[in-house]
Coordinates of C-alpha atoms in Angstrom, one line a residue:
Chain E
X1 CA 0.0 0.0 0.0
X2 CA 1.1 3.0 -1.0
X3 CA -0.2 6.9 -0.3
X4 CA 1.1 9.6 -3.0
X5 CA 0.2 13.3 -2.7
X6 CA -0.2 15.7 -5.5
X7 CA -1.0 19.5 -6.2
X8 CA -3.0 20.9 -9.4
X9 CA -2.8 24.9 -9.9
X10 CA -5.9 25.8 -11.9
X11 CA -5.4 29.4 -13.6
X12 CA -8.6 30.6 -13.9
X13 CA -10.3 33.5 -16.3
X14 CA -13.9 33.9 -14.3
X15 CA -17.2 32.1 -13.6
X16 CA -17.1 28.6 -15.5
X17 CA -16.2 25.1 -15.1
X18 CA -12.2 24.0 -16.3
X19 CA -11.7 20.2 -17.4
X20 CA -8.7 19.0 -14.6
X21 CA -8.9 15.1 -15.7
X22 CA -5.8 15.1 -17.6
X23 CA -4.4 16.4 -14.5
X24 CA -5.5 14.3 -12.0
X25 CA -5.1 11.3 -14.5
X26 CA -1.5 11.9 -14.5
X27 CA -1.1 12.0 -11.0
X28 CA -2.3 8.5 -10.6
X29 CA -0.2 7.3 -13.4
X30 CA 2.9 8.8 -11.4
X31 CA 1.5 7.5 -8.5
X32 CA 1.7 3.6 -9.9
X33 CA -1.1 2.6 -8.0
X34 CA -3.3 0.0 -9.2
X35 CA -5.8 -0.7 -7.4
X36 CA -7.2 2.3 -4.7
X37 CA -8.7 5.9 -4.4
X38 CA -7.8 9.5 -5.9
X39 CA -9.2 11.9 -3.9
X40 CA -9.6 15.4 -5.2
X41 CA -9.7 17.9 -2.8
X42 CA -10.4 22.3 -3.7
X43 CA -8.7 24.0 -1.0
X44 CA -11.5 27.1 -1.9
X45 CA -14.5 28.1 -0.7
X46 CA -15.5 30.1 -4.0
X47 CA -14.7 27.5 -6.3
X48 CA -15.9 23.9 -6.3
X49 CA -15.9 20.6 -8.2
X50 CA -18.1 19.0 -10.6
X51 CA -17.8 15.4 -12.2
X52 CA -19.6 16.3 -15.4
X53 CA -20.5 15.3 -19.2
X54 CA -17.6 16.6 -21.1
X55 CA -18.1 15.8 -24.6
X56 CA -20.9 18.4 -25.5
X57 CA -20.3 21.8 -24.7
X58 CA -24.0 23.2 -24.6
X59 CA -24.1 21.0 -21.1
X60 CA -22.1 23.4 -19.2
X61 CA -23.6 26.0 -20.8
X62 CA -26.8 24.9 -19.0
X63 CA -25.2 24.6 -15.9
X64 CA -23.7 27.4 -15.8
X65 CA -26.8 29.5 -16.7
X66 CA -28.8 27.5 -14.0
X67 CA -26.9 28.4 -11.3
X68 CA -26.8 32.3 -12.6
X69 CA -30.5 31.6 -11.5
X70 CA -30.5 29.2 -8.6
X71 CA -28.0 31.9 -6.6
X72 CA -28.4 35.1 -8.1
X73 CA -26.0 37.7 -8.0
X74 CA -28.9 40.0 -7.5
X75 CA -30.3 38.3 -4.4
X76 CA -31.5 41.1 -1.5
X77 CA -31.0 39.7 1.4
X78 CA -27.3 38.8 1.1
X79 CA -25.6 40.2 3.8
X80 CA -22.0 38.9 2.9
X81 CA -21.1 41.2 -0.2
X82 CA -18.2 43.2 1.1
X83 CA -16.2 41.2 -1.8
X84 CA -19.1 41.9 -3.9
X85 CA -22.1 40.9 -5.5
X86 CA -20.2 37.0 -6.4
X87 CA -19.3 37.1 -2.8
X88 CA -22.1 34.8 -0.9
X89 CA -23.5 33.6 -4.9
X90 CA -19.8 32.0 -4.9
X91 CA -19.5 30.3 -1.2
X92 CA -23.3 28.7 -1.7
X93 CA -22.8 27.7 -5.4
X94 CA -19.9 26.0 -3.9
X95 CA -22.1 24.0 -1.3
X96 CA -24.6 23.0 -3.7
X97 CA -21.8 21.3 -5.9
X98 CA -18.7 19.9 -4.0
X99 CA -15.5 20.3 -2.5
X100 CA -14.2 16.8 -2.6
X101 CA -14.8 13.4 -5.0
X102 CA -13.2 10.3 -4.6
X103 CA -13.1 8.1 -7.4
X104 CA -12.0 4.0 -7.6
X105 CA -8.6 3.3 -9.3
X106 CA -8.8 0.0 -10.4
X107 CA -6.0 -2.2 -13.1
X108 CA -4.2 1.2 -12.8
X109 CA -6.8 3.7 -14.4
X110 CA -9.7 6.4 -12.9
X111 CA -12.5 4.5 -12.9
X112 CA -14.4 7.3 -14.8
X113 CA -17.7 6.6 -17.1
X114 CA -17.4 7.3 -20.9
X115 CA -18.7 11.1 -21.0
X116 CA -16.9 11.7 -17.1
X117 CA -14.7 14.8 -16.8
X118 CA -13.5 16.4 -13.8
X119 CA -14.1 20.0 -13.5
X120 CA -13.1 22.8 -11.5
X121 CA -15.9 25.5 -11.0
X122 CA -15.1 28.7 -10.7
X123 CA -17.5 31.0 -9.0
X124 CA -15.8 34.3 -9.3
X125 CA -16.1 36.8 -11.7
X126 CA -12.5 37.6 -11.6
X127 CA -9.7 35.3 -12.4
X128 CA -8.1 33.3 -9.5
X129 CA -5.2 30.9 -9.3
X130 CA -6.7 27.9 -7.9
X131 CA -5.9 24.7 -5.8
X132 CA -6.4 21.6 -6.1
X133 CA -5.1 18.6 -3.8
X134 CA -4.9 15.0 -5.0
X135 CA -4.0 11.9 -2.5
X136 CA -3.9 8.7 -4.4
X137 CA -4.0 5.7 -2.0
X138 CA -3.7 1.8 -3.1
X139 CA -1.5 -0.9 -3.9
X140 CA 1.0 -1.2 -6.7
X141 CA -0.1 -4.6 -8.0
X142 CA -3.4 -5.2 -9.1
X143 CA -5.4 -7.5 -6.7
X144 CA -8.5 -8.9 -5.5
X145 CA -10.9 -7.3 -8.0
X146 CA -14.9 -8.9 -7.6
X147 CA -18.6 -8.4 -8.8
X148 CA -21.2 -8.1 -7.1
Chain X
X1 CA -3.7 -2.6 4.2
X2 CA -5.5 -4.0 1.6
X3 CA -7.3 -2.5 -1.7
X4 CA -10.6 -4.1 -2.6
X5 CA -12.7 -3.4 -5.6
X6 CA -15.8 -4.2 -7.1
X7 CA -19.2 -3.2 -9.1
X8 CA -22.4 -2.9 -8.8
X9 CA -25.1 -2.9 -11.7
X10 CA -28.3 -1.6 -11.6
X11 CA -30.9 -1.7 -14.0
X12 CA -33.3 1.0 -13.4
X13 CA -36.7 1.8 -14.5
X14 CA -36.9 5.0 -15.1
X15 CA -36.9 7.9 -12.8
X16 CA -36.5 7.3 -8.9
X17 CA -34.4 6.2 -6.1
X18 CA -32.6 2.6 -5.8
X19 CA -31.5 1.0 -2.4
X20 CA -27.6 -0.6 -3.1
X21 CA -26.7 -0.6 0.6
X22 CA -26.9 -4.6 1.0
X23 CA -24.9 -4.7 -2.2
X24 CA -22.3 -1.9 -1.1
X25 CA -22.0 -4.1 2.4
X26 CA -21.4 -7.1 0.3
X27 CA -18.9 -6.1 -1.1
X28 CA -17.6 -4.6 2.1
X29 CA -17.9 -8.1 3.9
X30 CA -15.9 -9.7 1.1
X31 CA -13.1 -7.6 1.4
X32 CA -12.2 -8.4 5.0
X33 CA -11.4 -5.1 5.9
X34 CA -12.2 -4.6 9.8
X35 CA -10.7 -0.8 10.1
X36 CA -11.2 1.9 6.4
X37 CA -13.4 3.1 4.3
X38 CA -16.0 2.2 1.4
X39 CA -15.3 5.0 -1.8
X40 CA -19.0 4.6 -3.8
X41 CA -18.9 5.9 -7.4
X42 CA -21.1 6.8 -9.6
X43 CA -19.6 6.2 -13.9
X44 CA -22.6 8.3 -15.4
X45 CA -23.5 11.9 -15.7
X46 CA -27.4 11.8 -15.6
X47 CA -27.8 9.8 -12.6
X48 CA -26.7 10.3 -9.0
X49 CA -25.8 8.5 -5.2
X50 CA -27.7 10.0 -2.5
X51 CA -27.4 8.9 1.2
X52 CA -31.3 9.3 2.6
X53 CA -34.0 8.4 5.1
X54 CA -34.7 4.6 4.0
X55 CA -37.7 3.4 6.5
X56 CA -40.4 5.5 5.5
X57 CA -40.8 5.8 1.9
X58 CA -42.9 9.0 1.5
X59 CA -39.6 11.1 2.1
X60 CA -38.3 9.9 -1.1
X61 CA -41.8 10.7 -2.5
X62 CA -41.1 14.2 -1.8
X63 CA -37.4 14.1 -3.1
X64 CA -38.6 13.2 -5.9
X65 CA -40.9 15.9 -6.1
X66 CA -38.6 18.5 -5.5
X67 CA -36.1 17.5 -8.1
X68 CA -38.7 18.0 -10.5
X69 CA -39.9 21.8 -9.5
X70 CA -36.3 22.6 -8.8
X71 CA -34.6 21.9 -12.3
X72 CA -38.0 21.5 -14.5
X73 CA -37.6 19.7 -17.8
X74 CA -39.5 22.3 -19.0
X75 CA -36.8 25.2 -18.4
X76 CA -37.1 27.2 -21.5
X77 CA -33.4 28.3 -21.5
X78 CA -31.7 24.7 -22.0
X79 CA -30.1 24.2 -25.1
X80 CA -28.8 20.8 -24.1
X81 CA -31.8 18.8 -25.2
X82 CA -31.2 16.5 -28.1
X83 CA -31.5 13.6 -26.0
X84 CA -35.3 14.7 -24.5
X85 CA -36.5 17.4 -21.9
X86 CA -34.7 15.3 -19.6
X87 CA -31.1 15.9 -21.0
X88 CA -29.7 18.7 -18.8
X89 CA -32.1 18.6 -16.5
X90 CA -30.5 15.0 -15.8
X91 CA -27.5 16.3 -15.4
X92 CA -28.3 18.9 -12.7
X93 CA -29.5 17.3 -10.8
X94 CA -26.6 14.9 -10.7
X95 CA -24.3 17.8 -9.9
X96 CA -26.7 19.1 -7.3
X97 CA -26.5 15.2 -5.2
X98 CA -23.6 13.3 -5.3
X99 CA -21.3 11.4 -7.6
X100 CA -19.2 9.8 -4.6
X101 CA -19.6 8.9 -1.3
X102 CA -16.9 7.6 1.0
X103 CA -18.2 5.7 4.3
X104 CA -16.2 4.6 7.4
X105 CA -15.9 1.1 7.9
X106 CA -15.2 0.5 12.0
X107 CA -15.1 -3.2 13.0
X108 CA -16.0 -4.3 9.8
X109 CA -19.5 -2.6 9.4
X110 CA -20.1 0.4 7.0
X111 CA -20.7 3.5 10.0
X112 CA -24.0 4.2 8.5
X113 CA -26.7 5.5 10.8
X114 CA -29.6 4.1 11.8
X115 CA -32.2 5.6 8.4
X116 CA -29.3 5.9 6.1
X117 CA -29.7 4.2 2.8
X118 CA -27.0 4.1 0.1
X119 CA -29.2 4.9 -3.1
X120 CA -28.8 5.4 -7.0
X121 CA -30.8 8.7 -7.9
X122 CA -32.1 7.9 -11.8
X123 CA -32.7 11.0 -13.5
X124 CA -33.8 9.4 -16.9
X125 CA -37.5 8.8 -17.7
X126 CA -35.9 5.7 -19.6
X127 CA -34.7 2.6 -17.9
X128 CA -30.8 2.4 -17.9
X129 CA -28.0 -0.2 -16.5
X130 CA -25.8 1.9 -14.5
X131 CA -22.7 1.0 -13.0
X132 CA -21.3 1.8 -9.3
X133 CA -17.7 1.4 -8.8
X134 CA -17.1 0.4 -4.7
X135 CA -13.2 0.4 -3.1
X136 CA -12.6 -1.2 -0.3
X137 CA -9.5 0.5 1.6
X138 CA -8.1 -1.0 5.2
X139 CA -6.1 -3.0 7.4
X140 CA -8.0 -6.8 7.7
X141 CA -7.5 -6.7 11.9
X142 CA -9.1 -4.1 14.1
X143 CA -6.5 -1.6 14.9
X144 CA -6.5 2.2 16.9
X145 CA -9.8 2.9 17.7
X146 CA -10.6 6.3 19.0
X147 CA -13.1 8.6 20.3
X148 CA -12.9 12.5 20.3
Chain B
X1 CA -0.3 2.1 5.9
X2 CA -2.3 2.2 9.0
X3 CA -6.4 2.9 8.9
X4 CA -7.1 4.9 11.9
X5 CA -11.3 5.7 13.2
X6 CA -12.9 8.4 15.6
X7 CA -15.8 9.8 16.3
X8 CA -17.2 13.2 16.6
X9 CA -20.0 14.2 19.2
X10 CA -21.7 17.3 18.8
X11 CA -24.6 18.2 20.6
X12 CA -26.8 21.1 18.0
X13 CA -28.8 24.0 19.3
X14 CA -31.6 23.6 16.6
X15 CA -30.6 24.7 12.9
X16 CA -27.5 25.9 12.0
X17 CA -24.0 25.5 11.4
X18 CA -21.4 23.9 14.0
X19 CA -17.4 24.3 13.2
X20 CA -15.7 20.8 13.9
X21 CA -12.6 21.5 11.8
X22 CA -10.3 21.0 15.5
X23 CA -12.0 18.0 16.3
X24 CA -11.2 16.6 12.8
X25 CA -7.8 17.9 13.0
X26 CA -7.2 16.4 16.6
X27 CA -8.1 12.7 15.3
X28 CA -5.8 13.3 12.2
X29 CA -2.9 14.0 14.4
X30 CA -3.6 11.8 16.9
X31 CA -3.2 9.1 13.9
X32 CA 0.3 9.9 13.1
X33 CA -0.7 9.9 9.5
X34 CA 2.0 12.0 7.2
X35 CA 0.4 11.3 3.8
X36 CA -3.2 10.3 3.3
X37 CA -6.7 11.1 3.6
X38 CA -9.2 11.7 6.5
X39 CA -13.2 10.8 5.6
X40 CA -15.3 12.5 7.7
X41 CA -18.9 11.3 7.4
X42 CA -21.9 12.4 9.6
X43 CA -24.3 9.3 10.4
X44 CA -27.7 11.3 9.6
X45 CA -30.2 11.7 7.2
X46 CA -31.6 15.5 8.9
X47 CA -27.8 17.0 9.2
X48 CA -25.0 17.5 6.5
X49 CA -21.6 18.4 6.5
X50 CA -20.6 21.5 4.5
X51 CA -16.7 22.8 3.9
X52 CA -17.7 26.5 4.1
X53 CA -15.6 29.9 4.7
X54 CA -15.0 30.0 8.8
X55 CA -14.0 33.9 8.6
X56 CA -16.7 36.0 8.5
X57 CA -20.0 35.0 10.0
X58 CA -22.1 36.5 7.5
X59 CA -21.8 34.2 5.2
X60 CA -23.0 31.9 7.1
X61 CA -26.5 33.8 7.5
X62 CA -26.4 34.2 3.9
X63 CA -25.9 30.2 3.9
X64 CA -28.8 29.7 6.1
X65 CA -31.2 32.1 5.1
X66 CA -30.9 31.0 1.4
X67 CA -31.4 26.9 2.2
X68 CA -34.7 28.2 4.3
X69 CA -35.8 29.9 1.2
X70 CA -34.9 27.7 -1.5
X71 CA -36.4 24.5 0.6
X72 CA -39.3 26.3 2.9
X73 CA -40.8 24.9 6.0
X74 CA -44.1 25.8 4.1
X75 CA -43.7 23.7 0.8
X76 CA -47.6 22.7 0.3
X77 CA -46.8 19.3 -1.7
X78 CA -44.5 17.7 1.0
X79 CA -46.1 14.7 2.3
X80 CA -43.3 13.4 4.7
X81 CA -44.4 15.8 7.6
X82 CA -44.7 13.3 10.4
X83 CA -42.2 14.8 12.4
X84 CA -43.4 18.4 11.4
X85 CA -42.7 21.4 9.4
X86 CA -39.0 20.4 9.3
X87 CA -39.0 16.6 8.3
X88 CA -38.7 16.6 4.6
X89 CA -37.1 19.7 4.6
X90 CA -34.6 18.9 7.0
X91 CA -33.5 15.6 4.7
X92 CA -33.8 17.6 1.3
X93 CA -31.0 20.7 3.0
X94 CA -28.9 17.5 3.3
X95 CA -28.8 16.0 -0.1
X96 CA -28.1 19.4 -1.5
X97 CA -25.0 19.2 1.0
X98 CA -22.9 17.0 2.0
X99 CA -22.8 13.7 4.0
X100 CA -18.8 12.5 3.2
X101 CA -16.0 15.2 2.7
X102 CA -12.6 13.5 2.0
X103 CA -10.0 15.6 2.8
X104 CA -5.9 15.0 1.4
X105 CA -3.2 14.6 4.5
X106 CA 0.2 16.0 3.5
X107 CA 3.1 16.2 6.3
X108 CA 0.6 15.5 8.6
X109 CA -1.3 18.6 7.9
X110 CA -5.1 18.7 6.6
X111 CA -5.0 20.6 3.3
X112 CA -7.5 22.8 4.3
X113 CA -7.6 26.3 2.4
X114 CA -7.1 29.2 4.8
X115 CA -11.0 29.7 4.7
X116 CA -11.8 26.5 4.4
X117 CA -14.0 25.3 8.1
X118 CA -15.3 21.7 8.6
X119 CA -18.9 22.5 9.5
X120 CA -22.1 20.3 10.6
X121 CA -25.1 21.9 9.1
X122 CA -27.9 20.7 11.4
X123 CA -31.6 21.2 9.7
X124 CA -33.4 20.4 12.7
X125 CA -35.1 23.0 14.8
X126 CA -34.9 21.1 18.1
X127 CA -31.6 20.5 19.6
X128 CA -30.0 17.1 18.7
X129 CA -26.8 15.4 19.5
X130 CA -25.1 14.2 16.4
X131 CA -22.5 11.7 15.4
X132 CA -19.7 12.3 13.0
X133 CA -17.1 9.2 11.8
X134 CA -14.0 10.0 10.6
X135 CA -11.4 7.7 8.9
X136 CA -7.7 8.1 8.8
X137 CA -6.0 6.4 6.0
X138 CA -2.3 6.5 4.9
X139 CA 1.4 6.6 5.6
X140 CA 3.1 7.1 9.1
X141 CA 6.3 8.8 7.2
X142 CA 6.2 11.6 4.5
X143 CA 6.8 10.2 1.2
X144 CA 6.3 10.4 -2.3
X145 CA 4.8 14.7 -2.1
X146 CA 4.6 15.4 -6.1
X147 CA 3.5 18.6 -8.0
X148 CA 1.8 18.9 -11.3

């Protein structure tokens, strides 16, 4: 059993979703773990994660538009604005998506479905350089695999 | 230490919810692993895990409901719909519940309360096979037990 | 590799959020873990867990006023009301959270963000005394720390 630590730096240019798979994929590969966890951690409470359908755009597109109007920028009774109007839209956008996924390694690769990316989510209006932590956690030979 | 993997399929009927805990403990008890955790994942992008209430059945009733007032197929702004009304409103609602869930195992038993249910959210009208990916991580004896 | 469990009692005043970022903290170090992962997973169906910004209190009002809003006591079409006004509520504030936060280890350190607070959301309005598990998985010595 092994555990193996890596850090992503997400550059980002405002509000949308960045594809990090590649990233975290690479990781793992480095990692030589073969059967296990990665976890992927954002060390930021106005930016989250999404596991998402990443072969057609117009999918984010929706997303992105529906949380515009689940957490308006526009919403009176935010008190928590002193960063501005994407100050509390950012922080609960964040809790309504999430801040950590953990997904099964298994013969050596991310055990992602077919149209699975991993996306940051950037909630800001203004670029940030984001975090991301990734702890990958297994053994290096491939063992006991099952079905249920 | 010891990595464990396995899968669950699930062949759905449409929209709903779908108990996998005795499955998900399954494979826990096959792995042997006394002291860790259970890492259960989600490979699809219109469908979801929650954790919920699981002895009274009307409070998935009302989930249900919810889900369909809070991202309605009928949202005239979605553009991602070439698969049905129910394209990106599938995928919402996946990124509004969960895609993993990782549960202590203590003693050998998954630490779930006593109303928690491990279910697959299906956010397709159509039937589908879905697959959950479970890992197993821990040592096979009972080690360093604590209490805060 | 050593797997390493606690437990986490907190005792709510009614809704609201509770920090337990030290009590996490205090089981990680108590593990010895340098590289890993700590699970924390609350064991009810009525309370979440939320990462959430532990600065400024505001947000925090902003966090609960919106979740009162956006899932009212009042909703006319909720059936599950046995235990009153804040029974389907109460589980629906938790899907739309969290119930497991996995959270990397590196040099023995939580990779928390500098806002970042491990908070119990409770969506009860009575007080209740809630139980939190939390895994330690990983490596008693540093190793293997790589950067993308």
């Amino acid at each position: 059993m092994q555990a193996h630590a890596g850090t992503i730096e997400v550059r980002t240019k405002g509000k949308g979703t960045y594809e990090i798979t590649r990233d975290v994929a690479e990781i793992v590969a480095a990692s030589g773990v073969r059967t296990g966890t990665a976890t992927v951690f954002i060390k930021h409470t106005s930016a989250s994660l999404v596991l998402f359908e990443n072969a057609d755009r117009s999918a984010r597109v929706d997303l992105h538009e529906f949380f515009e109007r689940l957490v308006p920028e526009e919403t009176d009774y935010f008190t928590h604005t002193a960063e501005g109007p994407d100050d509390s839209t950012s922080h609960i956008r964040m809790v309504l998506t999430r801040s950590s996924e953990v997904i099964p390694i298994i013969n050596g690769a991310l055990q992602l479905g077919t149209w699975q990316g991993i996306f940051l989510f950037e909630h800001r209006r203004a670029p940030h350089r984001r975090s991301v932590a990734v702890s990958v956690i297994g053994e290096l030979e491939q063992i006991k695999t099952g079905r249920n």
